[in-house]
Coordinates of C-alpha atoms and ligand atoms in Angstrom, one line a residue:
M17 CA 28.3 -36.4 -36.5
K18 CA 31.7 -34.6 -36.8
T19 CA 35.0 -36.4 -37.4
I20 CA 37.5 -34.9 -35.0
L21 CA 41.2 -35.7 -35.0
I22 CA 43.0 -35.2 -31.6
T23 CA 46.8 -35.3 -31.4
G24 CA 48.2 -36.1 -28.0
G25 CA 44.9 -38.0 -27.4
S26 CA 46.3 -40.6 -25.0
G27 CA 47.8 -37.9 -22.7
F28 CA 46.2 -36.2 -19.7
L29 CA 44.2 -33.5 -21.5
G30 CA 43.8 -35.3 -24.8
S31 CA 42.2 -38.4 -23.2
N32 CA 39.7 -36.2 -21.3
L33 CA 38.9 -34.4 -24.6
C34 CA 38.5 -37.7 -26.6
I35 CA 36.1 -39.1 -23.9
R36 CA 34.1 -35.9 -23.8
L37 CA 33.8 -35.5 -27.6
I38 CA 33.0 -39.2 -28.3
N39 CA 30.2 -39.0 -25.6
E40 CA 28.8 -36.0 -27.4
G41 CA 28.3 -38.2 -30.5
N42 CA 31.4 -37.4 -32.6
K43 CA 33.8 -39.8 -34.4
I44 CA 37.3 -39.5 -32.9
I45 CA 40.7 -40.2 -34.5
C46 CA 43.3 -40.1 -31.8
V47 CA 47.0 -39.7 -32.9
D48 CA 49.8 -40.2 -30.4
N49 CA 53.2 -41.8 -30.1
N50 CA 52.6 -42.6 -26.4
Y51 CA 55.8 -40.7 -25.3
T52 CA 54.0 -39.5 -22.2
G53 CA 50.5 -40.8 -23.1
R54 CA 49.1 -44.0 -21.8
M55 CA 46.5 -46.3 -23.5
K56 CA 44.9 -47.0 -20.1
N57 CA 43.7 -43.3 -20.2
L58 CA 41.5 -44.4 -23.2
S59 CA 40.2 -47.7 -21.7
K60 CA 36.6 -46.4 -21.4
I61 CA 36.4 -45.7 -25.2
I62 CA 38.9 -47.9 -26.9
D63 CA 36.3 -50.4 -28.1
N64 CA 33.8 -47.7 -29.2
P65 CA 33.2 -48.1 -33.0
N66 CA 33.5 -44.3 -33.3
F67 CA 37.0 -44.3 -31.9
S68 CA 40.3 -45.1 -33.7
F69 CA 43.9 -44.8 -32.6
I70 CA 46.8 -44.1 -34.8
S71 CA 50.3 -44.6 -33.4
H72 CA 52.3 -41.8 -35.0
D73 CA 55.0 -39.2 -34.2
V74 CA 53.8 -35.8 -35.3
I75 CA 57.4 -34.8 -36.1
H76 CA 56.6 -36.7 -39.4
P77 CA 53.8 -35.8 -41.9
L78 CA 50.5 -37.5 -41.3
L79 CA 48.3 -38.9 -44.1
I80 CA 44.7 -39.7 -43.3
D81 CA 42.2 -41.1 -45.8
S82 CA 38.9 -40.1 -44.2
S83 CA 37.5 -36.6 -44.1
I84 CA 38.2 -34.5 -41.0
N85 CA 36.1 -31.6 -39.7
E86 CA 38.2 -30.5 -36.7
I87 CA 41.7 -31.0 -35.4
Y88 CA 42.7 -30.4 -31.8
H89 CA 46.5 -30.3 -31.8
L90 CA 47.8 -31.2 -28.3
A91 CA 50.7 -33.5 -29.0
C92 CA 53.7 -32.3 -27.0
P93 CA 55.2 -33.3 -23.6
A94 CA 54.0 -30.8 -21.0
S95 CA 55.8 -31.6 -17.8
P96 CA 59.2 -30.0 -17.3
P97 CA 60.9 -33.4 -16.5
A98 CA 59.3 -34.8 -19.7
Y99 CA 60.4 -32.0 -22.1
Q100 CA 63.8 -31.1 -20.7
G101 CA 67.2 -32.9 -20.7
K102 CA 67.6 -35.5 -23.4
A103 CA 64.0 -34.8 -24.7
A104 CA 64.7 -31.1 -25.4
V105 CA 65.5 -31.3 -29.1
M106 CA 62.6 -33.7 -29.7
T107 CA 60.3 -31.2 -27.9
T108 CA 61.3 -28.4 -30.2
K109 CA 60.8 -30.6 -33.2
T110 CA 57.4 -31.8 -31.9
C111 CA 56.3 -28.2 -31.4
V112 CA 57.6 -26.9 -34.7
Y113 CA 57.4 -29.8 -37.2
G114 CA 54.3 -31.0 -35.5
A115 CA 52.6 -27.7 -36.1
V116 CA 53.6 -27.6 -39.7
N117 CA 52.4 -31.2 -40.3
L118 CA 49.1 -30.7 -38.6
L119 CA 48.5 -27.4 -40.4
E120 CA 49.2 -29.0 -43.7
L121 CA 46.7 -31.7 -42.8
A122 CA 44.1 -29.1 -41.9
K123 CA 44.8 -27.4 -45.3
V124 CA 44.2 -30.7 -47.3
K125 CA 41.1 -31.6 -45.3
K126 CA 39.8 -28.0 -45.1
A127 CA 39.5 -28.6 -41.3
K128 CA 39.4 -26.1 -38.5
I129 CA 42.5 -26.5 -36.2
L130 CA 43.0 -25.6 -32.6
L131 CA 46.5 -25.3 -31.0
A132 CA 47.0 -26.2 -27.4
S133 CA 49.5 -23.4 -26.6
T134 CA 50.6 -22.5 -23.1
S135 CA 51.1 -19.9 -20.4
E136 CA 54.8 -20.7 -20.8
I137 CA 54.9 -18.5 -23.8
Y138 CA 54.9 -15.6 -21.2
G139 CA 58.1 -17.1 -19.6
D140 CA 58.8 -15.7 -16.2
P141 CA 56.2 -12.9 -16.5
L142 CA 56.9 -9.3 -15.6
V143 CA 53.2 -8.4 -16.1
H144 CA 50.7 -9.9 -13.6
P145 CA 48.1 -11.2 -14.1
Q146 CA 49.1 -12.2 -17.7
V147 CA 47.0 -10.7 -20.5
E148 CA 47.1 -12.0 -24.1
S149 CA 48.7 -8.8 -25.3
Y150 CA 51.7 -9.3 -23.1
R151 CA 54.7 -10.6 -25.2
G152 CA 56.5 -12.4 -22.4
N153 CA 59.8 -12.8 -20.8
V154 CA 61.3 -16.0 -22.1
N155 CA 65.0 -17.1 -21.7
P156 CA 65.6 -18.3 -25.3
I157 CA 68.7 -20.4 -24.3
G158 CA 67.5 -21.8 -21.0
I159 CA 66.3 -25.3 -20.1
R160 CA 62.7 -24.4 -20.6
A161 CA 63.3 -22.8 -24.0
C162 CA 62.6 -26.0 -26.0
Y163 CA 59.0 -25.9 -24.8
D164 CA 58.5 -22.1 -24.4
E165 CA 60.1 -21.1 -27.7
G166 CA 58.7 -24.2 -29.4
K167 CA 55.2 -23.2 -28.5
R168 CA 55.9 -19.6 -29.5
C169 CA 57.0 -20.8 -32.9
A170 CA 54.0 -23.0 -33.2
E171 CA 51.7 -20.0 -32.5
S172 CA 53.6 -18.0 -35.1
L173 CA 53.1 -20.8 -37.7
F174 CA 49.4 -21.0 -36.9
F175 CA 49.0 -17.3 -37.5
D176 CA 51.1 -17.4 -40.7
Y177 CA 49.0 -20.3 -42.1
W178 CA 45.9 -18.3 -41.2
R179 CA 47.2 -15.1 -43.0
E180 CA 48.8 -16.9 -46.0
E181 CA 46.5 -19.9 -46.5
N182 CA 43.2 -18.9 -44.9
I183 CA 43.3 -21.9 -42.6
R184 CA 40.7 -21.6 -39.9
I185 CA 42.8 -21.5 -36.7
K186 CA 42.1 -21.3 -33.0
V187 CA 44.9 -20.7 -30.4
V188 CA 44.4 -21.3 -26.7
R189 CA 47.0 -20.6 -24.0
I190 CA 46.5 -23.1 -21.3
F191 CA 47.5 -22.4 -17.7
N192 CA 48.3 -25.1 -15.2
T193 CA 45.6 -27.8 -15.3
Y194 CA 45.1 -30.9 -13.2
G195 CA 42.7 -33.8 -12.7
P196 CA 42.0 -37.4 -13.5
N197 CA 44.2 -39.1 -16.1
M198 CA 47.3 -37.3 -15.0
D199 CA 50.3 -39.7 -14.9
P200 CA 51.4 -40.2 -11.3
K201 CA 55.0 -40.2 -12.5
D202 CA 55.0 -37.2 -14.8
G203 CA 56.5 -34.9 -12.2
R204 CA 54.0 -32.0 -12.1
V205 CA 53.4 -30.4 -8.8
I206 CA 49.8 -31.6 -8.1
S207 CA 50.5 -35.2 -9.1
N208 CA 53.8 -35.2 -7.2
F209 CA 52.3 -33.8 -4.0
I210 CA 49.2 -36.0 -4.0
C211 CA 51.1 -39.2 -4.7
Q212 CA 53.8 -38.3 -2.2
A213 CA 51.1 -37.6 0.5
L214 CA 49.1 -40.8 -0.3
S215 CA 52.3 -42.9 0.1
G216 CA 53.5 -41.1 3.2
K217 CA 56.6 -39.7 1.5
D218 CA 58.1 -36.3 1.9
I219 CA 56.5 -33.4 0.0
T220 CA 59.1 -31.9 -2.3
I221 CA 58.8 -28.2 -2.6
Y222 CA 61.3 -26.7 -5.1
G223 CA 62.8 -23.5 -3.7
N224 CA 61.1 -21.6 -0.8
G225 CA 57.6 -22.4 -2.1
N226 CA 56.6 -18.7 -2.5
Q227 CA 56.3 -19.1 -6.3
T228 CA 52.7 -19.1 -7.4
R229 CA 50.5 -20.9 -9.9
S230 CA 46.8 -20.8 -10.7
F231 CA 45.3 -24.3 -11.1
C232 CA 42.3 -25.2 -13.3
Y233 CA 40.3 -28.4 -13.0
V234 CA 40.3 -30.4 -16.2
D235 CA 36.5 -30.4 -16.8
D236 CA 36.5 -26.6 -16.8
L237 CA 39.3 -26.6 -19.3
I238 CA 37.8 -29.1 -21.6
D239 CA 34.5 -27.0 -21.7
V240 CA 36.3 -23.9 -22.8
M241 CA 38.5 -25.7 -25.4
I242 CA 35.3 -27.0 -27.0
Y243 CA 33.6 -23.5 -26.8
M244 CA 36.6 -22.0 -28.5
M245 CA 36.6 -24.6 -31.3
N246 CA 32.8 -23.9 -31.8
S247 CA 33.2 -20.1 -31.7
S248 CA 32.9 -18.1 -34.9
D249 CA 35.7 -18.4 -37.5
D250 CA 36.7 -14.8 -37.1
F251 CA 37.6 -15.3 -33.4
V252 CA 41.0 -17.0 -33.6
G253 CA 42.7 -16.0 -30.3
P254 CA 45.1 -16.3 -28.8
I255 CA 43.0 -16.7 -25.6
N256 CA 44.1 -17.5 -22.1
I257 CA 42.3 -20.4 -20.5
G258 CA 42.8 -21.4 -16.9
N259 CA 41.6 -20.6 -13.4
P260 CA 42.7 -17.3 -12.0
D261 CA 42.7 -18.4 -8.3
E262 CA 46.3 -18.0 -7.4
F263 CA 48.2 -20.0 -4.7
T264 CA 51.7 -20.3 -3.5
I265 CA 53.3 -23.8 -3.9
K266 CA 53.6 -23.8 -0.1
E267 CA 49.9 -23.2 0.3
L268 CA 49.2 -26.0 -2.2
A269 CA 51.4 -28.4 -0.2
E270 CA 49.7 -27.5 3.1
K271 CA 46.3 -27.9 1.5
I272 CA 47.1 -31.4 0.2
I273 CA 48.7 -32.5 3.5
K274 CA 45.6 -31.4 5.4
K275 CA 43.3 -33.3 3.0
I276 CA 45.3 -36.5 3.0
G277 CA 46.7 -36.7 6.5
E278 CA 49.6 -35.3 8.4
G279 CA 51.9 -38.3 7.7
S280 CA 54.1 -36.4 5.2
K281 CA 56.6 -33.6 6.0
I282 CA 57.7 -30.8 3.7
V283 CA 61.2 -30.8 2.4
H284 CA 62.8 -28.1 0.2
C285 CA 64.8 -29.0 -2.9
D286 CA 66.6 -26.8 -5.4
L287 CA 64.5 -24.5 -7.5
P288 CA 64.9 -25.5 -11.2
Q289 CA 66.5 -22.9 -13.5
D290 CA 64.0 -20.3 -15.0
D291 CA 61.1 -21.5 -12.9
P292 CA 58.5 -18.7 -13.2
I293 CA 58.0 -16.8 -9.9
K294 CA 54.3 -16.1 -10.5
R295 CA 51.6 -17.0 -12.9
K296 CA 47.9 -16.1 -13.0
P297 CA 45.7 -15.8 -16.1
D298 CA 43.6 -12.8 -17.0
I299 CA 40.6 -14.6 -18.4
S300 CA 38.5 -11.5 -19.3
L301 CA 38.7 -12.3 -23.0
A302 CA 37.5 -15.9 -22.5
N303 CA 34.7 -14.6 -20.3
M304 CA 33.7 -11.9 -22.8
Q305 CA 34.0 -13.9 -26.0
L306 CA 32.9 -17.3 -24.9
G307 CA 30.9 -16.6 -21.8
W308 CA 33.1 -18.9 -19.9
S309 CA 34.6 -18.9 -16.4
P310 CA 35.7 -21.9 -14.3
Q311 CA 33.2 -23.5 -12.0
I312 CA 35.3 -25.9 -9.9
N313 CA 37.5 -24.4 -7.2
L314 CA 40.8 -25.8 -6.0
D315 CA 39.4 -27.6 -3.0
E316 CA 36.7 -29.4 -5.0
G317 CA 39.1 -30.2 -7.8
L318 CA 41.7 -31.6 -5.4
D319 CA 39.2 -33.8 -3.7
K320 CA 38.2 -35.3 -7.1
T321 CA 41.9 -35.7 -8.1
I322 CA 42.8 -37.3 -4.8
E323 CA 40.1 -39.9 -5.4
Y324 CA 41.5 -40.6 -8.9
F325 CA 45.0 -41.1 -7.5
K326 CA 43.8 -43.3 -4.7
T327 CA 42.2 -45.6 -7.2
I328 CA 45.1 -45.8 -9.6
L329 CA 47.8 -46.1 -7.0
K330 CA 46.0 -49.3 -5.8
T331 CA 46.5 -50.9 -9.2
K332 CA 50.1 -51.7 -10.3
D333 CA 51.3 -50.2 -13.6
Ligands
LIG416 P1 50.7 -35.0 -21.6 O1 52.1 -35.2 -21.6 O2 49.8 -35.9 -20.7 O3 50.1 -35.3 -23.1 C1 50.8 -35.0 -24.2 C2 50.5 -36.1 -25.2 O4 51.3 -35.8 -26.4 C3 51.0 -37.4 -24.7 O5 50.0 -38.4 -25.0 C4 52.2 -37.7 -25.6 O6 52.5 -39.1 -25.8 C5 51.9 -37.0 -26.9 N1 53.1 -36.6 -27.7 C6 54.2 -36.0 -27.3 N2 55.0 -35.8 -28.3 C7 54.4 -36.4 -29.4 C8 54.8 -36.6 -30.7 N3 56.0 -36.1 -31.2 N4 54.0 -37.2 -31.6 C9 52.8 -37.7 -31.1 N5 52.4 -37.6 -29.8 C10 53.2 -36.9 -29.0 O7 50.4 -33.5 -21.4 P2 49.0 -32.7 -21.2 O8 49.1 -32.0 -19.9 O9 47.9 -33.5 -21.6 O10 49.2 -31.6 -22.3 C11 48.6 -31.6 -23.6 C12 48.8 -30.3 -24.3 O11 48.4 -29.2 -23.6 C13 50.3 -30.1 -24.6 O12 50.4 -29.5 -25.9 C14 50.7 -29.0 -23.6 O13 51.7 -28.2 -24.1 C15 49.4 -28.3 -23.4 N6 49.3 -27.6 -22.1 C16 49.0 -28.4 -21.0 C17 49.0 -27.8 -19.7 C18 48.6 -28.5 -18.5 O14 48.7 -27.9 -17.4 N7 48.2 -29.8 -18.5 C19 49.3 -26.4 -19.6 C20 49.7 -25.7 -20.7 C21 49.7 -26.3 -22.0
LIG417 N1 57.2 -28.0 -8.0 C1 57.5 -28.3 -6.7 N2 57.6 -29.6 -6.3 C2 57.4 -30.6 -7.2 C3 57.0 -30.3 -8.5 C4 56.9 -28.9 -8.9 O1 57.7 -27.4 -5.8 O2 57.5 -31.8 -6.8 C5 57.0 -26.5 -8.3 C6 57.8 -26.1 -9.6 O3 59.1 -25.7 -9.3 C7 56.9 -24.9 -10.1 C8 55.5 -25.3 -9.6 O4 55.7 -26.3 -8.6 O5 57.3 -23.8 -9.4 C9 54.7 -25.9 -10.8 O6 55.4 -26.9 -11.4 P1 54.8 -27.8 -12.6 O7 56.0 -28.7 -13.1 O8 53.6 -28.5 -12.1 O9 54.4 -26.8 -13.7 P2 55.1 -25.5 -14.4 O10 56.4 -25.2 -13.7 O11 55.3 -26.0 -15.8 O12 54.1 -24.5 -14.2

């Protein structure tokens, strides 16, 4: 049995990871300050004797008594409305101080540590699809910079700890992912559109809807995060993980309206500053190194996600 520490474990991806890894027979220590995380995401495992929860802000150093074999470092708000505005400085601190604090813990515990980085490190990309060797096009003073530059600095810290301290690191760059345990209010496009359609409200497309994203279903993403953690120590990444099937936001809206019913109409709102025009991962490296490619297409994943939102929208928060 391994002891695995997961930061950001009550959030969308973190809770799916906690559930998967505890079901595979591991002991899980979940660390979160519940800024965007929700304890209800962990209701299936909260009473499991192999699960423990530590309420902690990763901006501050973390002391743990027990031994730890692996750390998945996910703590960080991921939705633009959650990381921008008044949360921007906190987001940069979470990315940067959080990385230092978790890397120091990995050093003390001699644990392997994986960073949940992001496609946002490519900014508004000028290379399409995005390959790991592309260095990106980020506006360093824009409203997304707290997240984009924060994660770029976190990657840099991971590689410096690897070079200077021989810490065993893994860096994954996650592209847009969706599925059960998303917060209906967190403002991302799939949760917004499904919740709007289920409640008969207008579907809010930002801009003309011609911008693209490539959406990965959560189960596929959790598979590859675990494959990456279990890969040989000399393969550190960075590695793109996501589903390369690319859709415009308008196509996504039309798909969701068709699945849920024709009650909602599309309205256009202002496009936020620095919103990337297109995004699609090149996943050849993940395929070659880990033998992974996503199995669940957007239609199948949306159906499962719509069922999830139907259930949770019935129960009041
Ligand atoms: P989420 O907001 O649902 O989860 C983030 C979790 O981190 C939450 O539980 C939140 O409370 C916690 N957190 C935030 N700041 C913290 C702090 N200072 N101390 C302790 N806990 C803190 O988002 P998610 O989609 O689950 O994203 C998880 C990770 O994956 C993030 O690091 C994000 O950057 C990365 N990622 C996600 C996506 C995606 O599409 N979901 C894409 C790229 C990268
Ligand atoms: N978006 C939209 N309507 C919404 C929410 C988002 O049109 O209600 C757009 C957003 O402008 C972006 C895309 O959908 O172009 C993906 O947004 P999300 O916040 O999910 O992820 P990110 O921009 O971080 O990739």
